[in-house]
Short mmCIF file of C-alpha atoms and ligand atoms in Angstrom, two decimals:
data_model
loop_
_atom_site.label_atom_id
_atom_site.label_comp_id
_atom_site.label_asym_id
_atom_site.label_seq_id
_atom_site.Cartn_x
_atom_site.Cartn_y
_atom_site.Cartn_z
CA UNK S 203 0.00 0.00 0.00
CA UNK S 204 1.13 3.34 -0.74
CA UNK S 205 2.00 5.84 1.66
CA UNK S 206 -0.86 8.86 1.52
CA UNK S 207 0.24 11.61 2.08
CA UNK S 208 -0.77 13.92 5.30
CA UNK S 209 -0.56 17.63 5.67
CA UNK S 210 -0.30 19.22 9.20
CA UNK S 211 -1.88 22.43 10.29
CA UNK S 212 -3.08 22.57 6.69
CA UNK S 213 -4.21 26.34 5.77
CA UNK S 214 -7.91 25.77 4.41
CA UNK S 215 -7.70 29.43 2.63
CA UNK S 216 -7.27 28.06 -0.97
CA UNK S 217 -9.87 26.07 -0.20
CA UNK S 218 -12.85 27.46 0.26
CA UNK S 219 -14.94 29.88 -1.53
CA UNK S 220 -15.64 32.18 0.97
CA UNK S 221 -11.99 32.69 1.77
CA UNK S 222 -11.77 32.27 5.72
CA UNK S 223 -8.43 31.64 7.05
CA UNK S 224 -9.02 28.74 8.57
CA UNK S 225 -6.40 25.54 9.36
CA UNK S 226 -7.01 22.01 9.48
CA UNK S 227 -5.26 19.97 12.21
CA UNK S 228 -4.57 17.14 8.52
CA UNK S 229 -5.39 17.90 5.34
CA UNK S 230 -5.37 14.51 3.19
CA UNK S 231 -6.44 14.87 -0.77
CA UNK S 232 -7.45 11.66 -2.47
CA UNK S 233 -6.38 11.27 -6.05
CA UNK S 234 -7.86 7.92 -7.43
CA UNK S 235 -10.44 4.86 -5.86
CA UNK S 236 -7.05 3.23 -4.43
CA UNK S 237 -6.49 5.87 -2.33
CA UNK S 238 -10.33 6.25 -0.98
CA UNK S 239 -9.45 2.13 -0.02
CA UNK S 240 -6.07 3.06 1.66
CA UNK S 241 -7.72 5.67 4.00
CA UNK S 242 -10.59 3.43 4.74
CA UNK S 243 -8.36 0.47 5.96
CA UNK S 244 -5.73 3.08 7.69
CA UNK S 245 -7.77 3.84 10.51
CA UNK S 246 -7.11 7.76 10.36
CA UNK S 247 -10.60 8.50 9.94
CA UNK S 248 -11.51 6.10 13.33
CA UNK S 249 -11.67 9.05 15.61
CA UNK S 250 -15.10 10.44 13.56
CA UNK S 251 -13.09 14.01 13.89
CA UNK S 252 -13.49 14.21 9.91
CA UNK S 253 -14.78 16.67 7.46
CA UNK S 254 -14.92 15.76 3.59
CA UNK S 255 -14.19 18.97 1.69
CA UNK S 256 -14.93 19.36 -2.33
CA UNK S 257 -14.43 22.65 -3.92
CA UNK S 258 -15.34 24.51 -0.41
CA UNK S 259 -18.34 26.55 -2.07
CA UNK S 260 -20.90 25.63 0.00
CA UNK S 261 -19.22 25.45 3.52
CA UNK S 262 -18.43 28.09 6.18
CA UNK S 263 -14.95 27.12 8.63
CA UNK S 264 -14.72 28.00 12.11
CA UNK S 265 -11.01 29.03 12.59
CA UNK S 266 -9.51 25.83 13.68
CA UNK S 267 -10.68 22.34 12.49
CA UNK S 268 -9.52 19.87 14.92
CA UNK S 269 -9.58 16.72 12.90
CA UNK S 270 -8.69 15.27 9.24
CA UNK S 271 -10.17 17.17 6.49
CA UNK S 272 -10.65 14.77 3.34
CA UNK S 273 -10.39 16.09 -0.03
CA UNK S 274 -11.55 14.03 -2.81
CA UNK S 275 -9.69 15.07 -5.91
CA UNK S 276 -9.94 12.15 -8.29
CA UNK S 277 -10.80 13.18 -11.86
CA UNK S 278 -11.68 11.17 -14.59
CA UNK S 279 -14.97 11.51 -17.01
CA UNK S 280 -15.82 9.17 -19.06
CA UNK S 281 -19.14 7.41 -21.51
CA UNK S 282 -19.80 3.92 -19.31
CA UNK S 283 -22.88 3.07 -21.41
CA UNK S 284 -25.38 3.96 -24.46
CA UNK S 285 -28.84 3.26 -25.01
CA UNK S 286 -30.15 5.35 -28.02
CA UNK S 287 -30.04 8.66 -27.49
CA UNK S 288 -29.17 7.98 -23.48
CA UNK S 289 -25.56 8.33 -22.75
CA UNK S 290 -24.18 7.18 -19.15
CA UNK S 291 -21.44 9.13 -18.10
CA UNK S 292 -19.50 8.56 -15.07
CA UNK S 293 -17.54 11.29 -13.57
CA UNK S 294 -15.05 11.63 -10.62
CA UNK S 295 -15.29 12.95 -7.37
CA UNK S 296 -13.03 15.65 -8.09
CA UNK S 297 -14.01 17.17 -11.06
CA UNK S 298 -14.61 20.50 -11.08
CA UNK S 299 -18.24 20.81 -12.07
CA UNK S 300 -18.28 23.65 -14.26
CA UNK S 301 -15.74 21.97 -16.51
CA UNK S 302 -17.22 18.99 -16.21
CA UNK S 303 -20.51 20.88 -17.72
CA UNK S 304 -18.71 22.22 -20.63
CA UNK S 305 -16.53 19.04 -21.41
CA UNK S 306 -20.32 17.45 -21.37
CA UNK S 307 -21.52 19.64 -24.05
CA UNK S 308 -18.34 19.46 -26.28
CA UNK S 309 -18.86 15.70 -26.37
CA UNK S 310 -22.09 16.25 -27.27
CA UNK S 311 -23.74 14.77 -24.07
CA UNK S 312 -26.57 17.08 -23.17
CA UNK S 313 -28.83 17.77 -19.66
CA UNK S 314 -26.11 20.04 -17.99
CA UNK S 315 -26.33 23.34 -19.61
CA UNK S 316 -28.94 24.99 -16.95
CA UNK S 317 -26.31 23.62 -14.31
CA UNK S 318 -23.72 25.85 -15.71
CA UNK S 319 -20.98 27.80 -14.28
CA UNK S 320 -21.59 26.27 -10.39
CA UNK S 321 -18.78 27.06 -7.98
CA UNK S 322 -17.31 23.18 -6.76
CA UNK S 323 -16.44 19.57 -7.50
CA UNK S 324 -18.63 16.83 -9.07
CA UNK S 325 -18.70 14.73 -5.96
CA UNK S 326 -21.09 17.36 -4.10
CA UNK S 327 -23.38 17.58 -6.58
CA UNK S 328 -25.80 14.58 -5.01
CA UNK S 329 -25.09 16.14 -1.18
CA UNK S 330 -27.21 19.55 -1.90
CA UNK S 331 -29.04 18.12 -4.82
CA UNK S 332 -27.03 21.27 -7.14
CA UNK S 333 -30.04 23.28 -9.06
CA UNK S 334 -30.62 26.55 -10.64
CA UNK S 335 -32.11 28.08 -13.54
CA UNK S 336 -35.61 25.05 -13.51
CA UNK S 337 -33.30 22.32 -13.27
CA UNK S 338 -31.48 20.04 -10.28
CA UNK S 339 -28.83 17.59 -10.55
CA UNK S 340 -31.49 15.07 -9.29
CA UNK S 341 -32.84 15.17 -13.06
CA UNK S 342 -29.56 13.89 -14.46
CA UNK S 343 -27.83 12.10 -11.62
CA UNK S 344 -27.71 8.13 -12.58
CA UNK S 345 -25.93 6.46 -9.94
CA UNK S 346 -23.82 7.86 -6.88
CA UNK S 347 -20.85 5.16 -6.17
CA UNK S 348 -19.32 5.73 -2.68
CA UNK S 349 -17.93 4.50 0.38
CA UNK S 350 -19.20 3.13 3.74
CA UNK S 351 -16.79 5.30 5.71
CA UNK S 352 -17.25 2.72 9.14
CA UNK S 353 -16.36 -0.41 6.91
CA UNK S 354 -14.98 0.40 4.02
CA UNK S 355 -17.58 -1.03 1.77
CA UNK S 356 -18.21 0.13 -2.17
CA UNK S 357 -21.92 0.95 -2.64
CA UNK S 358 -23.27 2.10 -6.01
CA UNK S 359 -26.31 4.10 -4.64
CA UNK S 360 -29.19 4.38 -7.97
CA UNK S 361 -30.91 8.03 -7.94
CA UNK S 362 -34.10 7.42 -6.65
CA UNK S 363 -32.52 6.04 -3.29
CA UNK S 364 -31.16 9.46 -2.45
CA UNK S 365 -33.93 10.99 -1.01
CA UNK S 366 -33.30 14.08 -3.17
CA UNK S 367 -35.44 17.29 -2.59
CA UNK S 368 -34.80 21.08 -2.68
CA UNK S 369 -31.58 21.35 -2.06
CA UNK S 370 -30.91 18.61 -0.01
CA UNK S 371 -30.83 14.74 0.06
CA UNK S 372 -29.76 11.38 2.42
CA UNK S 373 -26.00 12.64 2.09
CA UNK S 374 -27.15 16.15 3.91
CA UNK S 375 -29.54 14.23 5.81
CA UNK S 376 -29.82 11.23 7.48
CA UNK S 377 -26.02 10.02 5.58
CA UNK S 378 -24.10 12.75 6.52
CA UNK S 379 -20.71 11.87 7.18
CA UNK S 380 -21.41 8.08 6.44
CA UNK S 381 -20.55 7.47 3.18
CA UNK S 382 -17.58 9.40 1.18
CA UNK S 383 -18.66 9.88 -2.69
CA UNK S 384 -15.82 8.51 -4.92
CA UNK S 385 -17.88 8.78 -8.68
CA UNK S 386 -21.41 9.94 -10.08
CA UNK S 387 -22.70 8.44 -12.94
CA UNK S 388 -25.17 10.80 -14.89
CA UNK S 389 -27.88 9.77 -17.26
CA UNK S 390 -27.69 12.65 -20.31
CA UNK S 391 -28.80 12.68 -23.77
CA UNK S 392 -27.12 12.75 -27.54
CA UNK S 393 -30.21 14.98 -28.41
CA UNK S 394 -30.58 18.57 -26.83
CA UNK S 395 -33.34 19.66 -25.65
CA UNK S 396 -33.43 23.40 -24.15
CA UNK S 397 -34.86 23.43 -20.67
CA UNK S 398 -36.24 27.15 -21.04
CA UNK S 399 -38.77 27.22 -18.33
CA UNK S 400 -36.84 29.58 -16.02
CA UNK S 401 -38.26 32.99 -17.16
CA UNK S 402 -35.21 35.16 -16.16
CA UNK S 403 -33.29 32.67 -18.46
CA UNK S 404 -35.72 32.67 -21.07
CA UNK S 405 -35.48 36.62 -21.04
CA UNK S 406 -31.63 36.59 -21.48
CA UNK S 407 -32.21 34.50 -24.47
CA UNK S 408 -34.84 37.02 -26.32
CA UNK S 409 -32.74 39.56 -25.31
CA UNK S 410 -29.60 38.03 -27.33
CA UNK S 411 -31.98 37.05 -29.89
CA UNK S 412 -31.65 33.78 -29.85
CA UNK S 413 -35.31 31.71 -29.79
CA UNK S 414 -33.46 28.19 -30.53
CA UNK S 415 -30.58 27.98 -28.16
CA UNK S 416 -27.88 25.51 -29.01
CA UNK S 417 -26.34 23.32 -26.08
CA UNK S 418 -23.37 26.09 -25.70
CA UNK S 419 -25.30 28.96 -25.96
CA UNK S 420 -27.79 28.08 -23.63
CA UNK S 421 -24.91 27.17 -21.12
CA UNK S 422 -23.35 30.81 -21.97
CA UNK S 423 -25.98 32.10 -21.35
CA UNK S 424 -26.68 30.88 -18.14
CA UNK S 425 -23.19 31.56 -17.15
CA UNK S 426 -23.90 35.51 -17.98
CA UNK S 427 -26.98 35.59 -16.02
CA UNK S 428 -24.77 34.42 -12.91
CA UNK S 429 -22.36 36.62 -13.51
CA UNK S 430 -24.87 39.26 -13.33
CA UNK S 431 -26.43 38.52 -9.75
CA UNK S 432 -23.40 36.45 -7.97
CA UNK S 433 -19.82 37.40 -7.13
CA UNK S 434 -17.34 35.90 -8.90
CA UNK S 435 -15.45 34.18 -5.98
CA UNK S 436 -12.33 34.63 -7.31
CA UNK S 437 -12.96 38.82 -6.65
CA UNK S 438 -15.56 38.32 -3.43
CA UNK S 439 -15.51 35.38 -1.35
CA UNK S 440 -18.93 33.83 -0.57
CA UNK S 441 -20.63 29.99 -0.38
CA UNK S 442 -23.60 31.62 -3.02
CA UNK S 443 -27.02 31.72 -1.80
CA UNK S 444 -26.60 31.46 2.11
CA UNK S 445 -30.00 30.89 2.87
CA UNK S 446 -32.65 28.30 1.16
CA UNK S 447 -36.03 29.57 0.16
CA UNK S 448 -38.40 28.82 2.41
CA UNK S 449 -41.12 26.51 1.57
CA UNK S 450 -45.17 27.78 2.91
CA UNK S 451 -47.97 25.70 2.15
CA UNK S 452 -51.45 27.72 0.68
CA UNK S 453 -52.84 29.31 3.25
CA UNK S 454 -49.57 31.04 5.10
CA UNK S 455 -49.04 32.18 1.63
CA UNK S 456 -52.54 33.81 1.11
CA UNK S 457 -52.23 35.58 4.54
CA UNK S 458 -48.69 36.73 3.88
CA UNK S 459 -49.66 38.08 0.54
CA UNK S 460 -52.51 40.24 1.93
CA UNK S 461 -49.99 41.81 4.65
CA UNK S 462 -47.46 42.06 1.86
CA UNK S 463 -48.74 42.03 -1.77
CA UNK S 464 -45.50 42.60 -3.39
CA UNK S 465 -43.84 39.46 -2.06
CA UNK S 466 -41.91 37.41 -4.64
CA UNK S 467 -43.18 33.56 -4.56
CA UNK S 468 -43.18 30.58 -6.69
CA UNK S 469 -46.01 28.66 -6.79
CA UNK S 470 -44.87 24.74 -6.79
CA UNK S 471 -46.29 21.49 -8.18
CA UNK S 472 -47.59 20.42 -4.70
CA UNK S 473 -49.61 24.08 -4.19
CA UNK S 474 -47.18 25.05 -1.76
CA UNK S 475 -44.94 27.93 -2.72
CA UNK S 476 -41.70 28.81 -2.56
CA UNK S 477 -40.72 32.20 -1.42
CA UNK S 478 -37.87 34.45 -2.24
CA UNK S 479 -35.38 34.66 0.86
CA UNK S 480 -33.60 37.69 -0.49
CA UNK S 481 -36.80 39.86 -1.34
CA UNK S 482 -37.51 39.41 2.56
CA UNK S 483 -34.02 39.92 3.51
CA UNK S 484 -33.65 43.26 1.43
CA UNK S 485 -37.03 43.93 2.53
CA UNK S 486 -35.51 43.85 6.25
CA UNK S 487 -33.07 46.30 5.41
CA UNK S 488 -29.81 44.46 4.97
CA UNK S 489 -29.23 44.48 1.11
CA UNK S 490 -25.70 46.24 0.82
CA UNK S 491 -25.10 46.62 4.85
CA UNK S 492 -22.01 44.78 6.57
CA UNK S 493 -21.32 43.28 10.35
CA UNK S 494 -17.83 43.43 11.01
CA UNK S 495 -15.78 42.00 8.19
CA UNK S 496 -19.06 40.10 6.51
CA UNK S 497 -21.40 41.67 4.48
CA UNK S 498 -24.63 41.40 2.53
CA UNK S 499 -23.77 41.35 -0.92
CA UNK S 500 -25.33 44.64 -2.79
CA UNK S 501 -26.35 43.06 -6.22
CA UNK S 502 -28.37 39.89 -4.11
CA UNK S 503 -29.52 40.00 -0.38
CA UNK S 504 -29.28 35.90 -0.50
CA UNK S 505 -25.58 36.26 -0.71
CA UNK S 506 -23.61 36.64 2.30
CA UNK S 507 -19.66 38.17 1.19
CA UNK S 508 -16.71 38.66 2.44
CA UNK S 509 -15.67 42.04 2.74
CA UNK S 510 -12.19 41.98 4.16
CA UNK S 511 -10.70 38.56 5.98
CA UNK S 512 -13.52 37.71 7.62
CA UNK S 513 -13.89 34.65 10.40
CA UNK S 514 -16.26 32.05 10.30
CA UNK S 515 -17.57 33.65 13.83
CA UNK S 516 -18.44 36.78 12.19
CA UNK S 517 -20.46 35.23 9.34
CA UNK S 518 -22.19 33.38 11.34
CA UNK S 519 -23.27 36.17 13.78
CA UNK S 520 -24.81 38.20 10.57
CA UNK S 521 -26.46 34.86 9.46
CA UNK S 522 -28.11 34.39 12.84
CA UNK S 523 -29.14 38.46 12.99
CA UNK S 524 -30.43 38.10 9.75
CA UNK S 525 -32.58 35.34 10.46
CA UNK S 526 -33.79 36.34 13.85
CA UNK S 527 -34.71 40.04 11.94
CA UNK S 528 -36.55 38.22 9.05
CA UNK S 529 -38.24 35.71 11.36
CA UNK S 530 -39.55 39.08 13.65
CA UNK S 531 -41.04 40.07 10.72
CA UNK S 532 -42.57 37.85 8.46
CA UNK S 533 -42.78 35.13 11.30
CA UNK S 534 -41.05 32.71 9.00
CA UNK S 535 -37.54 30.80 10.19
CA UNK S 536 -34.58 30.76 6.90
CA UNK S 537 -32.93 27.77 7.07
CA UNK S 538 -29.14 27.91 5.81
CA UNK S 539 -27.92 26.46 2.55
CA UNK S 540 -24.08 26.96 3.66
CA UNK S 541 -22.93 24.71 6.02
CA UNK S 542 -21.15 25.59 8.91
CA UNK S 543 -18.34 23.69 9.92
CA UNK S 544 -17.02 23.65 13.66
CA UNK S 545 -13.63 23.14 15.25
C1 FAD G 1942 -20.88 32.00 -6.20
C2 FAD G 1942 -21.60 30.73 -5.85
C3 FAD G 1942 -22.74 30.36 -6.55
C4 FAD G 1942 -23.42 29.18 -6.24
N1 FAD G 1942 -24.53 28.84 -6.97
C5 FAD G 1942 -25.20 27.71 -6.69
C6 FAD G 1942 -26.35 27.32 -7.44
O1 FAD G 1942 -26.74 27.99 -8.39
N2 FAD G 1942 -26.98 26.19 -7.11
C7 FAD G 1942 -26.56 25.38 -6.08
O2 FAD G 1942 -27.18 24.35 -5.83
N3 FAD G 1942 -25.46 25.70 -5.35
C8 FAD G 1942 -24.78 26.84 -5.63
N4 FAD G 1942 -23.69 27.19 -4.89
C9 FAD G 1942 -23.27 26.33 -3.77
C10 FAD G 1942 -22.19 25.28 -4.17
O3 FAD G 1942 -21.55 25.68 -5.34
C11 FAD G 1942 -22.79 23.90 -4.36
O4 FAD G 1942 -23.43 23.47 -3.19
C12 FAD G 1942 -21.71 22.87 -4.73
O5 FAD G 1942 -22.28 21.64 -5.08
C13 FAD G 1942 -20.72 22.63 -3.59
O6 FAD G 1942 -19.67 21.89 -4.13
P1 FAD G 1942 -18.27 21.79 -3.42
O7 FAD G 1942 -17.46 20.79 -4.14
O8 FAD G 1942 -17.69 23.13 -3.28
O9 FAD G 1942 -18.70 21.20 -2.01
P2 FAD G 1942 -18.21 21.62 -0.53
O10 FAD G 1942 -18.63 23.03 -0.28
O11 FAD G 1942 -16.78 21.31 -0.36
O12 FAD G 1942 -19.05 20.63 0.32
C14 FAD G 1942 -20.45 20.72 0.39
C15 FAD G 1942 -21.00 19.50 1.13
O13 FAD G 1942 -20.78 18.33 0.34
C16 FAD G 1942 -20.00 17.38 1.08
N5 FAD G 1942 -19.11 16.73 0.10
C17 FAD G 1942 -18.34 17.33 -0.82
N6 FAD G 1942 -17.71 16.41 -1.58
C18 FAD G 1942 -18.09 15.20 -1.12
C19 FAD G 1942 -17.77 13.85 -1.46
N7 FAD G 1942 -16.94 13.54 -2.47
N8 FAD G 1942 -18.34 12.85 -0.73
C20 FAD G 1942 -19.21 13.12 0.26
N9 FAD G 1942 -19.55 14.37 0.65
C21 FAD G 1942 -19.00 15.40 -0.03
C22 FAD G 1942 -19.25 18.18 2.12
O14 FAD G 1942 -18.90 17.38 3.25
C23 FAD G 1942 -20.30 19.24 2.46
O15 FAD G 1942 -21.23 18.69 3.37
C24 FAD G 1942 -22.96 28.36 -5.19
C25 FAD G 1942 -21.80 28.72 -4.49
C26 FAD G 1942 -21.12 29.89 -4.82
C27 FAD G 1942 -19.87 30.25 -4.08
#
């Protein structure tokens, strides 16, 4: 067995999105399925003081992580399978996903393009269920081969066993921290078909003049609308939205609407709705203002930002004012997206 290699009092700067300063007690990347097995059977992770860390866009450090922090960094895409137009590709943990997106398209695999441009790795794209612009990673995902962290075991885990929902799933939930995801496999399509249902999206197009998006453009597209609204976390660190939407069934909607008529809801499948956590957070007051060293980002009161070396402390004191303000007032609780990760 080969020796992996273990970093000490690893700085965890590089690696994440937001930017905190944080360090890592070990800091062990994994580069192919070998090395996942060498961990599993080297006892390292025994202690449960573990944290398994993609592309860091979605995660919040306290200062000091007292444990081994687990970096899956195997690459590797490649067409497992073919039936008619369906094309099974399997991807590693470790690819980056917005490459992964476009590598998708110039092979002529299709499904991704709405998914474009996402901060982080393939591998967490079945832990948050990865969605935006009318389409989730749920709709693509195939298969989700992993590891039984406790034993070591290889499970290949089909989609519909996930439990995936809005932003979330059995590897946020109920699997957190059991199983350590090594490859996805992803069910796409040699024929395009433009998802176009998100309006904003669908009002980029028209207003490039395009009515029949190819593959690319649609994806480019996409990509420019984010640009638009999100920081760019190589200029302003942030995890993206910080805070899901919150999900109100009929009648809290109704009465909320009377008290507030301009409120900004979806309505969803299941006649619940989905409302729009920054409209109540800018409606609050925060849009634009800072705490400290953390900030509201001006463009998009979801967005949390870093203004200038922030800690994990601080961010998390402006995420718990903001939802204590928003619950005063609209009597609803935000849940975070981000996750927080403690020493
Ligand atoms: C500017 C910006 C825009 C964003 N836009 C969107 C968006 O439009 N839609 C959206 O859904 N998200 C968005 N996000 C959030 C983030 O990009 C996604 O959640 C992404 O999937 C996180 O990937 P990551 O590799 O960075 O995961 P990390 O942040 O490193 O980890 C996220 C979670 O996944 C777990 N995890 C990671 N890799 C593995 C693995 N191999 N095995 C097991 N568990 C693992 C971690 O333990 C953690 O719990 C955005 C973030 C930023 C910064």
């Amino acid at each position: 067995m080969k020796e992996l290699e273990v970093y000490k009092d690893f700085s965890l700067k590089g690696y994440n999105t937001f930017g905190i300063d944080a360090r890592a007690d070990r800091f062990i990347a994994l580069r192919s399925t070998d090395e996942y097995v060498d961990l599993l059977s080297s006892g390292v992770l025994d202690d449960g003081r573990f944290f398994i860390l993609g592309g860091g866009s979605n995660v919040v450090f306290s200062d000091k992580y007292q444990g081994t922090v687990v970096h899956p960094a195997n690459k590797g895409v490649s067409l497992i399978g073919q039936e008619g137009s369906r094309c099974f590709v399997e991807a590693g943990a470790g690819e980056v996903w917005a490459d992964f997106v476009d590598s998708c398209i110039s092979q002529g695999w299709y499904g991704l393009e709405n998914l474009a441009a996402i901060p982080g790795c393939v591998g967490a794209s079945p832990v948050q269920n990865v969605g935006a612009y009318g389409k989730e990673a749920k709709d693509v995902i195939w298969r989700v081969d992993c590891f039984d962290i406790a034993n070591g075991a290889e499970h290949w885990i089909d989609a519909a066993d996930c439990g995936f929902d809005y932003r979330w799933s059995n590897f946020k939930g109920e699997w957190k921290n059991r199983f350590i995801i090594d490859r996805v496999v992803f069910r796409l399509d040699s024929a395009f078909t433009p998802n176009l249902s998100y309006k904003a999206l669908s009002e980029a197009l028209a207003a490039r003049n395009i009515s029949q998006p190819t593959a690319r453009q649609l994806a480019d597209t996409v990509a420019a609308v984010r640009d638009s609204k999100l920081p760019n976390p190589q200029d302003i660190g942030s995890a993206g939205s910080f805070f899901k939407n919150p999900i109100v069934g009929k009648t809290q909607f109704d009465e909320l609407k009377a008290k507030y008529p301009d409120i900004v809801a979806f309505p969803l499948p299941t006649g619940d709705f989905k409302l729009a956590a920054g409209w109540m957070i800018e409606r609050c007051g925060w849009k634009g203002r800072s705490m400290g060293r953390v900030g509201v980002y001006e463009k998009q009161a979801l967005v949390l930002v870093n203004r200038n070396g922030c800690s994990g402390q601080e961010v998390r004191r402006l995420a718990n004012a903001i939802i204590a303000n928003v619950e005063t007032h609209f009597g609803i609780r935000l849940d975070c997206e981000a996750i927080f990760v403690d020493g």
